[in-house]
PDB file of N, CA and C in Angstrom:
ATOM      1  N   MET A   1    -103.384 -78.728 127.054  1.00  0.00           N
ATOM      2  CA  MET A   1    -102.474 -78.856 125.942  1.00  0.00           C
ATOM      3  C   MET A   1    -101.160 -79.468 126.437  1.00  0.00           C
ATOM      4  N   VAL A   2    -100.521 -80.269 125.622  1.00  0.00           N
ATOM      5  CA  VAL A   2     -99.284 -80.949 125.972  1.00  0.00           C
ATOM      6  C   VAL A   2     -98.108 -80.006 125.738  1.00  0.00           C
ATOM      7  N   GLN A   3     -97.193 -80.016 126.676  1.00  0.00           N
ATOM      8  CA  GLN A   3     -96.022 -79.141 126.587  1.00  0.00           C
ATOM      9  C   GLN A   3     -94.905 -79.850 125.817  1.00  0.00           C
ATOM     10  N   THR A   4     -94.326 -79.182 124.828  1.00  0.00           N
ATOM     11  CA  THR A   4     -93.235 -79.771 124.050  1.00  0.00           C
ATOM     12  C   THR A   4     -91.920 -79.620 124.805  1.00  0.00           C
ATOM     13  N   ARG A   5     -90.864 -80.326 124.329  1.00  0.00           N
ATOM     14  CA  ARG A   5     -89.562 -80.235 124.995  1.00  0.00           C
ATOM     15  C   ARG A   5     -89.001 -78.818 124.955  1.00  0.00           C
ATOM     16  N   SER A   6     -89.156 -78.139 123.847  1.00  0.00           N
ATOM     17  CA  SER A   6     -88.624 -76.778 123.759  1.00  0.00           C
ATOM     18  C   SER A   6     -89.382 -75.828 124.682  1.00  0.00           C
ATOM     19  N   GLN A   7     -90.679 -76.042 124.852  1.00  0.00           N
ATOM     20  CA  GLN A   7     -91.442 -75.217 125.780  1.00  0.00           C
ATOM     21  C   GLN A   7     -91.033 -75.508 127.218  1.00  0.00           C
ATOM     22  N   ALA A   8     -90.720 -76.772 127.506  1.00  0.00           N
ATOM     23  CA  ALA A   8     -90.286 -77.141 128.852  1.00  0.00           C
ATOM     24  C   ALA A   8     -88.931 -76.511 129.168  1.00  0.00           C
ATOM     25  N   LYS A   9     -88.021 -76.457 128.172  1.00  0.00           N
ATOM     26  CA  LYS A   9     -86.712 -75.826 128.374  1.00  0.00           C
ATOM     27  C   LYS A   9     -86.869 -74.346 128.701  1.00  0.00           C
ATOM     28  N   LEU A  10     -87.773 -73.689 128.010  1.00  0.00           N
ATOM     29  CA  LEU A  10     -87.990 -72.264 128.246  1.00  0.00           C
ATOM     30  C   LEU A  10     -88.617 -72.012 129.611  1.00  0.00           C
ATOM     31  N   ALA A  11     -89.394 -72.963 130.104  1.00  0.00           N
ATOM     32  CA  ALA A  11     -90.080 -72.795 131.381  1.00  0.00           C
ATOM     33  C   ALA A  11     -89.178 -73.069 132.578  1.00  0.00           C
ATOM     34  N   ARG A  12     -88.009 -73.729 132.362  1.00  0.00           N
ATOM     35  CA  ARG A  12     -87.094 -74.027 133.471  1.00  0.00           C
ATOM     36  C   ARG A  12     -86.529 -72.742 134.064  1.00  0.00           C
ATOM     37  N   PRO A  13     -86.372 -72.721 135.365  1.00  0.00           N
ATOM     38  CA  PRO A  13     -85.771 -71.522 135.974  1.00  0.00           C
ATOM     39  C   PRO A  13     -84.282 -71.427 135.612  1.00  0.00           C
ATOM     40  N   LEU A  14     -83.817 -70.227 135.401  1.00  0.00           N
ATOM     41  CA  LEU A  14     -82.406 -70.003 135.086  1.00  0.00           C
ATOM     42  C   LEU A  14     -81.564 -70.160 136.346  1.00  0.00           C
ATOM     43  N   LEU A  15     -80.297 -70.468 136.171  1.00  0.00           N
ATOM     44  CA  LEU A  15     -79.387 -70.593 137.307  1.00  0.00           C
ATOM     45  C   LEU A  15     -79.194 -69.243 137.985  1.00  0.00           C
ATOM     46  N   ALA A  16     -78.877 -69.296 139.245  1.00  0.00           N
ATOM     47  CA  ALA A  16     -78.617 -68.064 139.991  1.00  0.00           C
ATOM     48  C   ALA A  16     -77.377 -67.391 139.409  1.00  0.00           C
ATOM     49  N   PRO A  17     -77.301 -66.089 139.426  1.00  0.00           N
ATOM     50  CA  PRO A  17     -76.131 -65.402 138.877  1.00  0.00           C
ATOM     51  C   PRO A  17     -74.869 -65.754 139.665  1.00  0.00           C
ATOM     52  N   PHE A  18     -73.775 -65.918 138.956  1.00  0.00           N
ATOM     53  CA  PHE A  18     -72.496 -66.285 139.562  1.00  0.00           C
ATOM     54  C   PHE A  18     -71.858 -65.046 140.180  1.00  0.00           C
ATOM     55  N   VAL A  19     -71.474 -65.144 141.447  1.00  0.00           N
ATOM     56  CA  VAL A  19     -70.831 -64.033 142.148  1.00  0.00           C
ATOM     57  C   VAL A  19     -69.381 -64.421 142.401  1.00  0.00           C
ATOM     58  N   PHE A  20     -68.453 -63.644 141.881  1.00  0.00           N
ATOM     59  CA  PHE A  20     -67.026 -63.920 142.027  1.00  0.00           C
ATOM     60  C   PHE A  20     -66.454 -62.972 143.070  1.00  0.00           C
ATOM     61  N   ASP A  21     -65.906 -63.526 144.141  1.00  0.00           N
ATOM     62  CA  ASP A  21     -65.310 -62.728 145.203  1.00  0.00           C
ATOM     63  C   ASP A  21     -63.806 -62.626 144.950  1.00  0.00           C
ATOM     64  N   PHE A  22     -63.367 -61.524 144.356  1.00  0.00           N
ATOM     65  CA  PHE A  22     -61.965 -61.355 143.989  1.00  0.00           C
ATOM     66  C   PHE A  22     -61.063 -61.314 145.214  1.00  0.00           C
ATOM     67  N   ASP A  23     -61.490 -60.669 146.278  1.00  0.00           N
ATOM     68  CA  ASP A  23     -60.653 -60.563 147.478  1.00  0.00           C
ATOM     69  C   ASP A  23     -60.372 -61.934 148.085  1.00  0.00           C
ATOM     70  N   GLU A  24     -61.383 -62.779 148.138  1.00  0.00           N
ATOM     71  CA  GLU A  24     -61.207 -64.120 148.699  1.00  0.00           C
ATOM     72  C   GLU A  24     -60.278 -64.969 147.829  1.00  0.00           C
ATOM     73  N   SER A  25     -60.463 -64.911 146.522  1.00  0.00           N
ATOM     74  CA  SER A  25     -59.614 -65.713 145.645  1.00  0.00           C
ATOM     75  C   SER A  25     -58.193 -65.173 145.603  1.00  0.00           C
ATOM     76  N   SER A  26     -58.012 -63.877 145.737  1.00  0.00           N
ATOM     77  CA  SER A  26     -56.673 -63.295 145.787  1.00  0.00           C
ATOM     78  C   SER A  26     -55.943 -63.738 147.051  1.00  0.00           C
ATOM     79  N   ALA A  27     -56.641 -63.757 148.171  1.00  0.00           N
ATOM     80  CA  ALA A  27     -56.038 -64.210 149.430  1.00  0.00           C
ATOM     81  C   ALA A  27     -55.676 -65.690 149.359  1.00  0.00           C
ATOM     82  N   ALA A  28     -56.517 -66.498 148.726  1.00  0.00           N
ATOM     83  CA  ALA A  28     -56.225 -67.927 148.584  1.00  0.00           C
ATOM     84  C   ALA A  28     -55.007 -68.141 147.689  1.00  0.00           C
ATOM     85  N   TRP A  29     -54.873 -67.349 146.634  1.00  0.00           N
ATOM     86  CA  TRP A  29     -53.729 -67.474 145.725  1.00  0.00           C
ATOM     87  C   TRP A  29     -52.436 -67.089 146.435  1.00  0.00           C
ATOM     88  N   LYS A  30     -52.492 -66.079 147.304  1.00  0.00           N
ATOM     89  CA  LYS A  30     -51.298 -65.603 148.011  1.00  0.00           C
ATOM     90  C   LYS A  30     -50.943 -66.448 149.234  1.00  0.00           C
ATOM     91  N   ALA A  31     -51.771 -67.431 149.581  1.00  0.00           N
ATOM     92  CA  ALA A  31     -51.577 -68.198 150.816  1.00  0.00           C
ATOM     93  C   ALA A  31     -50.243 -68.926 150.867  1.00  0.00           C
ATOM     94  N   ASN A  32     -49.729 -69.399 149.745  1.00  0.00           N
ATOM     95  CA  ASN A  32     -48.466 -70.135 149.752  1.00  0.00           C
ATOM     96  C   ASN A  32     -47.352 -69.359 149.046  1.00  0.00           C
ATOM     97  N   LYS A  33     -47.447 -68.040 149.075  1.00  0.00           N
ATOM     98  CA  LYS A  33     -46.447 -67.201 148.418  1.00  0.00           C
ATOM     99  C   LYS A  33     -45.974 -66.082 149.341  1.00  0.00           C
ATOM    100  N   LYS A  34     -44.782 -65.591 149.072  1.00  0.00           N
ATOM    101  CA  LYS A  34     -44.204 -64.483 149.826  1.00  0.00           C
ATOM    102  C   LYS A  34     -43.963 -63.345 148.848  1.00  0.00           C
ATOM    103  N   ARG A  35     -44.420 -62.159 149.189  1.00  0.00           N
ATOM    104  CA  ARG A  35     -44.257 -61.002 148.309  1.00  0.00           C
ATOM    105  C   ARG A  35     -42.803 -60.551 148.311  1.00  0.00           C
ATOM    106  N   MET A  36     -42.227 -60.419 147.123  1.00  0.00           N
ATOM    107  CA  MET A  36     -40.831 -60.030 146.980  1.00  0.00           C
ATOM    108  C   MET A  36     -40.691 -58.557 146.592  1.00  0.00           C
ATOM    109  N   GLY A  37     -41.765 -57.886 146.292  1.00  0.00           N
ATOM    110  CA  GLY A  37     -41.716 -56.499 145.865  1.00  0.00           C
ATOM    111  C   GLY A  37     -41.799 -56.407 144.352  1.00  0.00           C
ATOM    112  N   ASN A  38     -42.147 -55.247 143.855  1.00  0.00           N
ATOM    113  CA  ASN A  38     -42.244 -55.005 142.414  1.00  0.00           C
ATOM    114  C   ASN A  38     -43.278 -55.913 141.745  1.00  0.00           C
ATOM    115  N   GLY A  39     -44.262 -56.365 142.502  1.00  0.00           N
ATOM    116  CA  GLY A  39     -45.311 -57.218 141.946  1.00  0.00           C
ATOM    117  C   GLY A  39     -44.900 -58.656 141.718  1.00  0.00           C
ATOM    118  N   THR A  40     -43.798 -59.089 142.325  1.00  0.00           N
ATOM    119  CA  THR A  40     -43.352 -60.473 142.164  1.00  0.00           C
ATOM    120  C   THR A  40     -43.581 -61.252 143.452  1.00  0.00           C
ATOM    121  N   TYR A  41     -43.745 -62.551 143.312  1.00  0.00           N
ATOM    122  CA  TYR A  41     -43.989 -63.435 144.448  1.00  0.00           C
ATOM    123  C   TYR A  41     -43.078 -64.645 144.360  1.00  0.00           C
ATOM    124  N   LYS A  42     -42.804 -65.255 145.522  1.00  0.00           N
ATOM    125  CA  LYS A  42     -41.971 -66.446 145.596  1.00  0.00           C
ATOM    126  C   LYS A  42     -42.735 -67.480 146.414  1.00  0.00           C
ATOM    127  N   TYR A  43     -42.719 -68.730 145.959  1.00  0.00           N
ATOM    128  CA  TYR A  43     -43.390 -69.791 146.706  1.00  0.00           C
ATOM    129  C   TYR A  43     -42.676 -70.034 148.024  1.00  0.00           C
ATOM    130  N   ILE A  44     -43.451 -70.408 149.051  1.00  0.00           N
ATOM    131  CA  ILE A  44     -42.885 -70.770 150.350  1.00  0.00           C
ATOM    132  C   ILE A  44     -43.297 -72.202 150.671  1.00  0.00           C
ATOM    133  N   CYS A  45     -42.602 -72.809 151.627  1.00  0.00           N
ATOM    134  CA  CYS A  45     -42.905 -74.181 152.053  1.00  0.00           C
ATOM    135  C   CYS A  45     -44.329 -74.237 152.615  1.00  0.00           C
ATOM    136  N   GLY A  46     -44.644 -73.402 153.596  1.00  0.00           N
ATOM    137  CA  GLY A  46     -46.001 -73.274 154.106  1.00  0.00           C
ATOM    138  C   GLY A  46     -46.458 -74.304 155.112  1.00  0.00           C
ATOM    139  N   VAL A  47     -45.568 -75.194 155.567  1.00  0.00           N
ATOM    140  CA  VAL A  47     -45.951 -76.172 156.588  1.00  0.00           C
ATOM    141  C   VAL A  47     -46.088 -75.452 157.926  1.00  0.00           C
ATOM    142  N   LEU A  48     -47.085 -75.812 158.702  1.00  0.00           N
ATOM    143  CA  LEU A  48     -47.308 -75.208 160.010  1.00  0.00           C
ATOM    144  C   LEU A  48     -46.209 -75.664 160.970  1.00  0.00           C
ATOM    145  N   THR A  49     -45.494 -74.714 161.562  1.00  0.00           N
ATOM    146  CA  THR A  49     -44.387 -75.039 162.464  1.00  0.00           C
ATOM    147  C   THR A  49     -44.890 -75.200 163.895  1.00  0.00           C
ATOM    148  N   LYS A  50     -43.967 -75.496 164.810  1.00  0.00           N
ATOM    149  CA  LYS A  50     -44.331 -75.721 166.216  1.00  0.00           C
ATOM    150  C   LYS A  50     -44.974 -74.496 166.858  1.00  0.00           C
ATOM    151  N   ASN A  51     -44.557 -73.300 166.431  1.00  0.00           N
ATOM    152  CA  ASN A  51     -45.107 -72.076 167.028  1.00  0.00           C
ATOM    153  C   ASN A  51     -46.275 -71.510 166.205  1.00  0.00           C
ATOM    154  N   ASN A  52     -46.957 -72.366 165.439  1.00  0.00           N
ATOM    155  CA  ASN A  52     -48.162 -72.014 164.677  1.00  0.00           C
ATOM    156  C   ASN A  52     -47.956 -70.919 163.642  1.00  0.00           C
ATOM    157  N   THR A  53     -46.785 -70.877 163.025  1.00  0.00           N
ATOM    158  CA  THR A  53     -46.548 -69.983 161.895  1.00  0.00           C
ATOM    159  C   THR A  53     -46.201 -70.843 160.685  1.00  0.00           C
ATOM    160  N   LEU A  54     -46.322 -70.270 159.510  1.00  0.00           N
ATOM    161  CA  LEU A  54     -45.995 -71.007 158.298  1.00  0.00           C
ATOM    162  C   LEU A  54     -44.496 -70.961 158.038  1.00  0.00           C
ATOM    163  N   CYS A  55     -43.932 -72.082 157.613  1.00  0.00           N
ATOM    164  CA  CYS A  55     -42.514 -72.152 157.264  1.00  0.00           C
ATOM    165  C   CYS A  55     -42.282 -71.250 156.054  1.00  0.00           C
ATOM    166  N   GLN A  56     -41.313 -70.350 156.137  1.00  0.00           N
ATOM    167  CA  GLN A  56     -41.053 -69.369 155.089  1.00  0.00           C
ATOM    168  C   GLN A  56     -39.915 -69.773 154.150  1.00  0.00           C
ATOM    169  N   ARG A  57     -39.387 -70.994 154.288  1.00  0.00           N
ATOM    170  CA  ARG A  57     -38.285 -71.436 153.436  1.00  0.00           C
ATOM    171  C   ARG A  57     -38.761 -71.666 152.002  1.00  0.00           C
ATOM    172  N   THR A  58     -37.804 -71.593 151.078  1.00  0.00           N
ATOM    173  CA  THR A  58     -38.097 -71.864 149.673  1.00  0.00           C
ATOM    174  C   THR A  58     -38.206 -73.371 149.467  1.00  0.00           C
ATOM    175  N   PRO A  59     -39.226 -73.840 148.770  1.00  0.00           N
ATOM    176  CA  PRO A  59     -39.350 -75.280 148.523  1.00  0.00           C
ATOM    177  C   PRO A  59     -38.257 -75.786 147.581  1.00  0.00           C
ATOM    178  N   LEU A  60     -37.984 -77.082 147.665  1.00  0.00           N
ATOM    179  CA  LEU A  60     -37.028 -77.709 146.762  1.00  0.00           C
ATOM    180  C   LEU A  60     -37.585 -77.693 145.340  1.00  0.00           C
ATOM    181  N   ALA A  61     -36.710 -77.791 144.354  1.00  0.00           N
ATOM    182  CA  ALA A  61     -37.150 -77.815 142.960  1.00  0.00           C
ATOM    183  C   ALA A  61     -38.054 -79.025 142.731  1.00  0.00           C
ATOM    184  N   ASN A  62     -39.166 -78.806 142.067  1.00  0.00           N
ATOM    185  CA  ASN A  62     -40.157 -79.844 141.751  1.00  0.00           C
ATOM    186  C   ASN A  62     -40.771 -80.493 142.991  1.00  0.00           C
ATOM    187  N   HIS A  63     -40.773 -79.793 144.122  1.00  0.00           N
ATOM    188  CA  HIS A  63     -41.408 -80.269 145.349  1.00  0.00           C
ATOM    189  C   HIS A  63     -42.255 -79.136 145.929  1.00  0.00           C
ATOM    190  N   CYS A  64     -43.134 -79.485 146.854  1.00  0.00           N
ATOM    191  CA  CYS A  64     -43.994 -78.486 147.489  1.00  0.00           C
ATOM    192  C   CYS A  64     -43.412 -77.942 148.781  1.00  0.00           C
ATOM    193  N   HIS A  65     -42.438 -78.663 149.380  1.00  0.00           N
ATOM    194  CA  HIS A  65     -41.927 -78.291 150.692  1.00  0.00           C
ATOM    195  C   HIS A  65     -40.410 -78.150 150.671  1.00  0.00           C
ATOM    196  N   CYS A  66     -39.887 -77.546 151.730  1.00  0.00           N
ATOM    197  CA  CYS A  66     -38.441 -77.367 151.875  1.00  0.00           C
ATOM    198  C   CYS A  66     -37.792 -78.696 152.267  1.00  0.00           C
ATOM    199  N   ALA A  67     -36.460 -78.694 152.397  1.00  0.00           N
ATOM    200  CA  ALA A  67     -35.728 -79.923 152.716  1.00  0.00           C
ATOM    201  C   ALA A  67     -36.133 -80.482 154.075  1.00  0.00           C
ATOM    202  N   GLN A  68     -36.392 -79.610 155.040  1.00  0.00           N
ATOM    203  CA  GLN A  68     -36.754 -80.073 156.380  1.00  0.00           C
ATOM    204  C   GLN A  68     -38.135 -80.728 156.394  1.00  0.00           C
ATOM    205  N   HIS A  69     -39.055 -80.227 155.598  1.00  0.00           N
ATOM    206  CA  HIS A  69     -40.429 -80.727 155.602  1.00  0.00           C
ATOM    207  C   HIS A  69     -40.736 -81.612 154.393  1.00  0.00           C
ATOM    208  N   GLN A  70     -39.733 -82.114 153.730  1.00  0.00           N
ATOM    209  CA  GLN A  70     -39.927 -82.904 152.518  1.00  0.00           C
ATOM    210  C   GLN A  70     -40.749 -84.166 152.776  1.00  0.00           C
ATOM    211  N   SER A  71     -40.680 -84.710 153.972  1.00  0.00           N
ATOM    212  CA  SER A  71     -41.396 -85.953 154.272  1.00  0.00           C
ATOM    213  C   SER A  71     -42.898 -85.747 154.457  1.00  0.00           C
ATOM    214  N   PHE A  72     -43.395 -84.521 154.472  1.00  0.00           N
ATOM    215  CA  PHE A  72     -44.821 -84.245 154.676  1.00  0.00           C
ATOM    216  C   PHE A  72     -45.604 -84.521 153.434  1.00  0.00           C
TER     217      PHE A  72
END
């Protein structure tokens, strides 16, 4: 017997269930922010410095980096 389009759609395997890792996405969201307390956060420059730490300065208005790292 010939299979119709609707029968073929029903026979297709369903997609795998979506797994959302909240801890990983929370860490990614906090990567360029500094905790200020009381549940508030402030953006940081985040450029890797000479001693392998992230620059903690506040970025310029409408920019991603501080004045020192503006050329990046």
